[in-house]
């Protein structure tokens, strides 16, 4: 049983930064990123809609690149009214010939290993140390089987998926009610599934127990937690409040009114540094930048890094993206020319790869180097 999970969790090296490419000498410390807010990391705080957990990415290694459930980011904590002990039903209805209710027992019978997938909140920002991204190993029921079983009518062009979002408290910043509208084809192409387990254990309340949607390659705002309804609709349906709230963060143009005017909320190619290690070899100091690369649809073969606007981009010296989902790790040895503040950003020099956030400098981080 345990051996089986090991195999599922580490299907092979995840873009492995090899030891030989570390700087000479030994690692003597880690330089903190500057300009990021002092927020609690790796622990949940707050409640319901304002509850959060930000993941500390700085300890990721190639051997340990799956985030434990207790450290996996949380964007909204479970409602105080959520009762996971009652008989949970997912209503599959709307424009269908055969509406039905799915029980958790039925879902469990359909579940199978879904592999490692990355989830990122579209509101993952620098001030919060980009702590709203993670990779977990999922188990769940493929959605395509469930959608087919309902026998959608000819007009049923779209699927609304919603979850239990009734809270006791009013939120300071979030609109309650997460639901997203997809085409059946989008869900099928992405390999979407209803997850029941994360890293081998049943979902926790905060991560969507008893059942949540996972849409690989799409932003977290589409991965509805506490799923209780799957409803087929026609093509005239309006976008949900969640889709409108996240329109700009999912790279829509304006705030479209209709669901069909939304582009898939997929994660474009992205990359960022997660740790800057300081190495010493006798008197000689150098730094090793460790980072991640994720998103996009075709693995890239080139990644470049730049340490300040006046410097040139150079090739990242140790990277390989073998898959777009989950993430890959990369490393780069760096010897700054002088002490000072550096703005570190990445670039993917492939004209055909769309990477709007990356190119806009969204994932840039800064560091203060005092010793060279
Ligand atoms: N029902 C429901 N599902 C939801 C949300 C929500 O507020 N309510 N938040 C979404 C957002 S914005 C993100 S980024 C992911 C985060 O999932 P996690 O908290 O398990 O990391 O859940 C999504 N699913
Ligand atoms: Mo999100």
Coordinates of C-alpha atoms and ligand atoms in Angstrom, one line a residue:
X1 CA 0.0 0.0 0.0
X2 CA 2.7 2.5 1.0
X3 CA 5.0 1.4 -1.7
X4 CA 2.2 1.9 -4.2
X5 CA 1.7 5.5 -3.1
X6 CA 5.4 6.2 -3.4
X7 CA 5.3 5.2 -7.0
X8 CA 2.3 7.4 -7.6
X9 CA 3.7 10.4 -5.8
X10 CA 7.1 10.5 -7.5
X11 CA 6.6 9.3 -11.1
X12 CA 10.2 10.4 -11.9
X13 CA 12.5 13.3 -11.5
X14 CA 10.7 16.7 -11.6
X15 CA 13.1 18.8 -13.6
X16 CA 15.9 17.9 -11.3
X17 CA 18.5 20.5 -10.4
X18 CA 21.6 18.4 -10.2
X19 CA 24.1 18.6 -7.3
X20 CA 27.0 19.1 -9.6
X21 CA 25.6 22.4 -10.7
X22 CA 25.5 23.8 -7.2
X23 CA 28.2 26.4 -6.6
X24 CA 31.5 25.3 -5.1
X25 CA 31.9 25.1 -1.3
X26 CA 28.9 24.9 1.0
X27 CA 25.6 26.6 1.5
X28 CA 25.8 29.1 4.3
X29 CA 22.3 30.6 4.3
X30 CA 19.3 31.9 2.5
X31 CA 18.8 35.5 1.5
X32 CA 15.2 36.6 2.1
X33 CA 13.2 38.3 -0.7
X34 CA 12.5 42.0 0.0
X35 CA 9.4 44.0 -0.6
X36 CA 7.0 41.3 0.5
X37 CA 4.7 41.6 3.5
X38 CA 5.3 39.9 6.8
X39 CA 2.4 37.4 6.7
X40 CA 2.0 34.1 8.6
X41 CA 3.2 31.2 6.4
X42 CA 2.3 27.5 6.5
X43 CA -0.5 28.0 9.0
X44 CA -4.2 28.6 8.6
X45 CA -5.7 31.8 10.0
X46 CA -9.0 33.5 9.9
X47 CA -12.4 31.9 9.2
X48 CA -14.7 31.1 6.4
X49 CA -14.4 33.5 3.4
X50 CA -11.6 35.5 5.0
X51 CA -9.7 32.4 6.1
X52 CA -6.4 31.7 4.4
X53 CA -3.2 29.7 4.4
X54 CA -0.2 30.8 2.5
X55 CA 2.4 28.1 1.5
X56 CA 6.1 28.7 2.2
X57 CA 7.7 27.7 -1.1
X58 CA 11.2 28.4 0.0
X59 CA 11.8 24.9 1.3
X60 CA 10.8 23.1 -1.9
X61 CA 13.4 20.7 -3.3
X62 CA 13.2 18.4 -6.3
X63 CA 12.9 15.4 -4.1
X64 CA 10.2 17.0 -2.0
X65 CA 8.1 18.9 -4.4
X66 CA 4.6 17.7 -3.3
X67 CA 3.1 20.0 -0.7
X68 CA 1.8 18.3 2.4
X69 CA -1.9 18.8 3.0
X70 CA -1.3 20.8 6.2
X71 CA 0.8 23.3 4.2
X72 CA -1.2 23.4 1.0
X73 CA -2.6 26.9 0.5
X74 CA -6.2 27.7 1.4
X75 CA -8.1 30.5 -0.3
X76 CA -11.4 30.2 1.5
X77 CA -11.9 28.2 4.7
X78 CA -14.9 25.9 5.2
X79 CA -18.2 27.5 6.3
X80 CA -19.1 27.0 9.9
X81 CA -22.4 25.7 8.5
X82 CA -20.7 22.9 6.4
X83 CA -21.9 19.5 7.7
X84 CA -19.7 16.8 6.2
X85 CA -21.4 14.1 8.3
X86 CA -24.8 14.4 6.7
X87 CA -25.6 12.4 3.6
X88 CA -23.9 14.5 0.9
X89 CA -25.5 14.6 -2.5
X90 CA -24.2 16.1 -5.8
X91 CA -27.3 17.0 -7.9
X92 CA -26.7 16.4 -11.5
X93 CA -29.6 18.2 -13.3
X94 CA -30.6 21.0 -15.6
X95 CA -31.1 20.4 -19.3
X96 CA -30.7 16.6 -19.1
X97 CA -32.8 13.5 -19.9
X98 CA -31.8 11.7 -16.8
X99 CA -31.2 13.9 -13.7
X100 CA -29.7 12.1 -10.8
X101 CA -28.1 12.5 -7.4
X102 CA -24.6 11.2 -6.8
X103 CA -23.8 10.0 -3.3
X104 CA -20.3 10.0 -1.8
X105 CA -20.4 6.2 -1.8
X106 CA -21.0 6.2 -5.6
X107 CA -18.2 8.7 -6.1
X108 CA -15.8 6.5 -4.0
X109 CA -16.6 3.6 -6.3
X110 CA -15.6 5.6 -9.3
X111 CA -12.4 7.1 -7.8
X112 CA -9.0 6.4 -9.2
X113 CA -5.5 7.9 -9.0
X114 CA -5.4 11.1 -10.9
X115 CA -1.7 11.9 -10.4
X116 CA 0.1 15.1 -9.4
X117 CA -1.5 18.4 -10.3
X118 CA -0.7 22.0 -9.6
X119 CA -3.2 24.5 -8.3
X120 CA -2.7 28.2 -8.3
X121 CA -5.0 31.0 -7.2
X122 CA -5.3 33.6 -9.9
X123 CA -4.9 36.1 -7.1
X124 CA -1.5 34.7 -6.1
X125 CA 0.6 37.8 -5.4
X126 CA 4.1 38.9 -4.5
X127 CA 3.1 40.6 -1.3
X128 CA 2.0 37.2 0.0
X129 CA 5.2 35.5 -1.1
X130 CA 3.3 33.9 -4.0
X131 CA 2.1 31.5 -1.3
X132 CA -1.1 30.5 -3.1
X133 CA 0.2 27.8 -5.4
X134 CA 0.8 24.1 -4.7
X135 CA 1.1 20.6 -6.0
X136 CA -0.7 17.6 -4.6
X137 CA -1.4 14.0 -5.6
X138 CA -5.1 13.6 -6.2
X139 CA -7.6 10.8 -6.2
X140 CA -11.1 11.3 -7.6
X141 CA -13.8 10.4 -10.1
X142 CA -13.4 11.5 -13.8
X143 CA -16.0 14.1 -14.5
X144 CA -16.6 13.0 -18.1
X145 CA -18.2 9.7 -17.0
X146 CA -20.6 11.7 -14.8
X147 CA -21.5 14.2 -17.5
X148 CA -22.3 11.4 -20.0
X149 CA -24.4 9.6 -17.5
X150 CA -26.8 12.5 -17.3
X151 CA -27.6 12.4 -21.0
X152 CA -27.6 16.1 -21.8
X153 CA -30.3 17.4 -24.2
X154 CA -29.2 19.0 -27.5
X155 CA -29.4 22.5 -26.1
X156 CA -27.2 21.7 -23.1
X157 CA -24.1 23.4 -24.2
X158 CA -22.7 24.4 -20.8
X159 CA -22.2 23.0 -17.3
X160 CA -22.5 25.0 -14.1
X161 CA -20.6 23.6 -11.2
X162 CA -21.3 25.0 -7.8
X163 CA -20.5 24.2 -4.2
X164 CA -21.8 24.9 -0.7
X165 CA -21.0 28.6 0.0
X166 CA -23.3 29.7 2.8
X167 CA -21.3 31.3 5.6
X168 CA -22.2 32.7 9.0
X169 CA -20.0 35.8 8.7
X170 CA -19.8 38.5 6.0
X171 CA -16.5 38.8 4.3
X172 CA -14.3 41.9 4.3
X173 CA -13.1 41.2 0.8
X174 CA -14.7 38.2 -1.0
X175 CA -18.1 37.7 -2.7
X176 CA -19.6 34.5 -1.4
X177 CA -20.7 31.8 -3.8
X178 CA -18.1 30.1 -5.9
X179 CA -19.4 28.5 -9.1
X180 CA -18.0 28.3 -12.6
X181 CA -19.5 27.5 -16.0
X182 CA -17.6 25.3 -18.5
X183 CA -18.3 23.6 -21.7
X184 CA -18.4 19.8 -21.4
X185 CA -15.5 19.7 -23.9
X186 CA -13.3 22.0 -21.8
X187 CA -13.8 19.8 -18.8
X188 CA -13.0 16.7 -20.8
X189 CA -10.0 18.1 -22.5
X190 CA -8.5 19.3 -19.2
X191 CA -9.2 15.9 -17.6
X192 CA -11.3 17.5 -14.9
X193 CA -12.3 15.3 -11.9
X194 CA -14.2 15.3 -8.7
X195 CA -11.5 14.9 -6.1
X196 CA -12.2 12.9 -2.9
X197 CA -8.6 12.5 -1.7
X198 CA -5.5 14.6 -1.6
X199 CA -2.0 13.1 -0.9
X200 CA -3.7 9.8 0.0
X201 CA -6.0 11.1 2.7
X202 CA -9.7 12.2 2.5
X203 CA -10.1 15.9 1.7
X204 CA -10.0 18.2 4.7
X205 CA -12.9 20.6 5.3
X206 CA -10.8 23.6 4.2
X207 CA -9.8 21.9 1.0
X208 CA -13.3 21.1 0.0
X209 CA -14.5 17.9 1.8
X210 CA -16.3 15.8 1.0
X211 CA -15.8 16.5 -2.7
X212 CA -14.2 19.2 -4.9
X213 CA -13.6 19.9 -8.5
X214 CA -10.1 19.9 -9.9
X215 CA -9.5 21.2 -13.4
X216 CA -5.8 20.5 -14.3
X217 CA -4.1 23.5 -15.9
X218 CA -6.9 26.0 -14.9
X219 CA -6.7 28.6 -12.1
X220 CA -7.8 27.6 -8.7
X221 CA -10.9 29.8 -8.8
X222 CA -12.5 27.2 -11.2
X223 CA -11.7 24.3 -8.8
X224 CA -15.0 24.5 -6.9
X225 CA -14.9 23.1 -3.3
X226 CA -17.8 21.4 -1.5
X227 CA -19.4 20.5 -4.8
X228 CA -23.2 19.9 -4.5
X229 CA -24.5 20.8 -8.0
X230 CA -23.7 20.1 -11.6
X231 CA -26.2 21.7 -13.9
X232 CA -26.4 21.6 -17.7
X233 CA -27.6 24.9 -19.3
X234 CA -28.0 26.5 -22.7
X235 CA -25.6 28.8 -24.3
X236 CA -27.3 32.0 -23.1
X237 CA -26.4 31.6 -19.4
X238 CA -24.9 34.6 -17.7
X239 CA -21.4 34.4 -16.1
X240 CA -21.5 33.6 -12.4
X241 CA -20.5 36.3 -9.8
X242 CA -17.2 34.3 -9.2
X243 CA -16.4 34.4 -12.9
X244 CA -17.0 38.1 -13.0
X245 CA -15.0 38.7 -9.8
X246 CA -12.0 36.8 -11.3
X247 CA -12.4 38.1 -14.9
X248 CA -9.3 40.3 -14.9
X249 CA -7.2 37.8 -12.9
X250 CA -8.1 35.0 -15.4
X251 CA -7.0 37.3 -18.2
X252 CA -10.4 38.1 -19.7
X253 CA -11.0 41.3 -21.6
X254 CA -13.2 43.4 -19.5
X255 CA -15.9 41.7 -17.4
X256 CA -18.0 39.7 -19.9
X257 CA -21.7 39.2 -19.1
X258 CA -22.2 35.8 -20.6
X259 CA -20.4 32.6 -19.8
X260 CA -19.7 31.9 -23.4
X261 CA -17.7 35.1 -23.7
X262 CA -15.1 33.8 -21.2
X263 CA -11.9 32.3 -22.4
X264 CA -10.7 29.2 -20.6
X265 CA -9.2 30.3 -17.3
X266 CA -6.0 28.4 -18.0
X267 CA -2.6 29.1 -16.5
X268 CA -0.1 30.4 -19.0
X269 CA 3.6 29.6 -18.9
X270 CA 5.1 31.1 -15.8
X271 CA 8.3 30.9 -13.7
X272 CA 9.7 32.5 -10.5
X273 CA 12.5 32.3 -8.0
X274 CA 11.5 30.6 -4.7
X275 CA 14.8 30.7 -2.8
X276 CA 18.2 32.5 -3.0
X277 CA 20.9 30.4 -1.4
X278 CA 24.2 31.9 -0.3
X279 CA 27.3 29.7 -0.8
X280 CA 30.8 30.1 0.4
X281 CA 34.0 28.4 -0.8
X282 CA 36.7 29.8 1.4
X283 CA 36.6 33.6 0.7
X284 CA 34.6 33.2 -2.4
X285 CA 30.8 33.9 -2.2
X286 CA 28.3 33.0 -4.7
X287 CA 24.5 32.5 -4.8
X288 CA 22.2 29.9 -6.2
X289 CA 18.8 30.9 -7.3
X290 CA 16.2 28.1 -7.1
X291 CA 12.9 28.5 -8.8
X292 CA 9.9 26.9 -10.3
X293 CA 8.4 26.7 -13.8
X294 CA 4.8 25.9 -14.4
X295 CA 1.7 26.4 -16.6
X296 CA 1.5 26.6 -20.3
X297 CA 0.7 23.8 -22.7
X298 CA 4.0 22.8 -24.3
X299 CA 7.2 22.3 -22.3
X300 CA 9.7 25.1 -23.1
X301 CA 13.3 24.4 -23.9
X302 CA 14.7 27.8 -23.0
X303 CA 14.4 29.8 -19.8
X304 CA 16.3 33.1 -19.2
X305 CA 16.9 35.1 -16.0
X306 CA 17.7 38.8 -15.5
X307 CA 19.0 40.3 -12.3
X308 CA 18.3 44.0 -13.0
X309 CA 16.7 46.0 -15.8
X310 CA 20.2 47.2 -17.0
X311 CA 21.6 43.7 -17.2
X312 CA 21.1 41.3 -20.1
X313 CA 19.0 38.1 -19.8
X314 CA 21.1 35.0 -19.5
X315 CA 20.3 31.3 -19.9
X316 CA 19.2 29.6 -16.6
X317 CA 22.0 27.1 -16.2
X318 CA 20.1 24.2 -14.9
X319 CA 16.5 23.6 -16.0
X320 CA 14.3 21.2 -17.8
X321 CA 10.6 21.4 -18.2
X322 CA 9.4 17.9 -19.0
X323 CA 5.7 18.7 -18.2
X324 CA 3.6 21.8 -17.8
X325 CA 1.7 20.3 -14.9
X326 CA 2.9 20.0 -12.2
X327 CA 5.8 22.3 -11.7
X328 CA 9.5 21.8 -12.5
X329 CA 12.4 23.1 -10.4
X330 CA 15.3 24.9 -11.8
X331 CA 18.6 26.4 -10.4
X332 CA 21.0 29.1 -11.5
X333 CA 24.4 30.0 -10.1
X334 CA 24.8 33.7 -9.7
X335 CA 27.8 35.9 -8.8
X336 CA 26.5 39.5 -8.5
X337 CA 29.0 42.1 -9.6
X338 CA 28.3 44.4 -6.7
X339 CA 26.3 44.6 -3.5
X340 CA 22.8 46.2 -3.8
X341 CA 19.2 45.5 -4.6
X342 CA 18.4 43.2 -7.5
X343 CA 15.1 42.7 -9.3
X344 CA 15.0 39.1 -10.4
X345 CA 12.8 38.0 -13.3
X346 CA 12.5 35.2 -15.8
X347 CA 11.7 35.1 -19.5
X348 CA 10.7 32.4 -21.9
X349 CA 12.3 33.2 -25.2
X350 CA 9.8 31.3 -27.4
X351 CA 7.8 33.7 -29.6
X352 CA 5.0 31.1 -29.9
X353 CA 4.6 30.6 -26.1
X354 CA 2.0 32.9 -24.5
X355 CA 3.2 34.1 -21.1
X356 CA 1.4 37.4 -20.4
X357 CA 1.8 37.4 -16.6
X358 CA 5.4 36.4 -16.8
X359 CA 6.2 39.0 -19.4
X360 CA 4.4 41.7 -17.5
X361 CA 6.8 41.2 -14.6
X362 CA 4.1 39.8 -12.3
X363 CA 6.4 37.1 -10.9
X364 CA 9.4 39.4 -10.3
X365 CA 11.0 39.3 -6.9
X366 CA 13.7 41.4 -5.3
X367 CA 16.6 40.6 -3.1
X368 CA 19.2 42.7 -1.2
X369 CA 22.8 41.4 -1.7
X370 CA 25.3 42.7 0.9
X371 CA 28.3 40.4 0.4
X372 CA 29.9 39.4 -2.9
Ligands
LIG1 N1 -17.1 26.5 -3.0 C1 -15.9 27.2 -3.2 N2 -15.0 26.7 -3.9 C2 -13.8 27.4 -4.1 C3 -13.6 28.7 -3.6 C4 -14.7 29.2 -2.8 O1 -14.6 30.3 -2.2 N3 -15.8 28.5 -2.6 N4 -12.5 29.4 -3.8 C5 -11.8 29.0 -5.1 C6 -10.4 29.6 -5.2 S1 -10.4 31.3 -5.6 C7 -9.3 28.9 -5.2 S2 -7.8 29.5 -5.6 C8 -9.3 27.4 -4.8 C9 -8.4 27.1 -3.7 O2 -8.5 25.8 -3.2 P1 -7.7 25.5 -1.9 O3 -8.2 26.4 -0.8 O4 -8.0 24.0 -1.5 O5 -6.3 25.6 -2.1 O6 -10.6 27.0 -4.4 C10 -11.7 27.5 -5.2 N5 -12.9 26.9 -4.9
LIG2 MO1 -8.3 31.8 -6.1

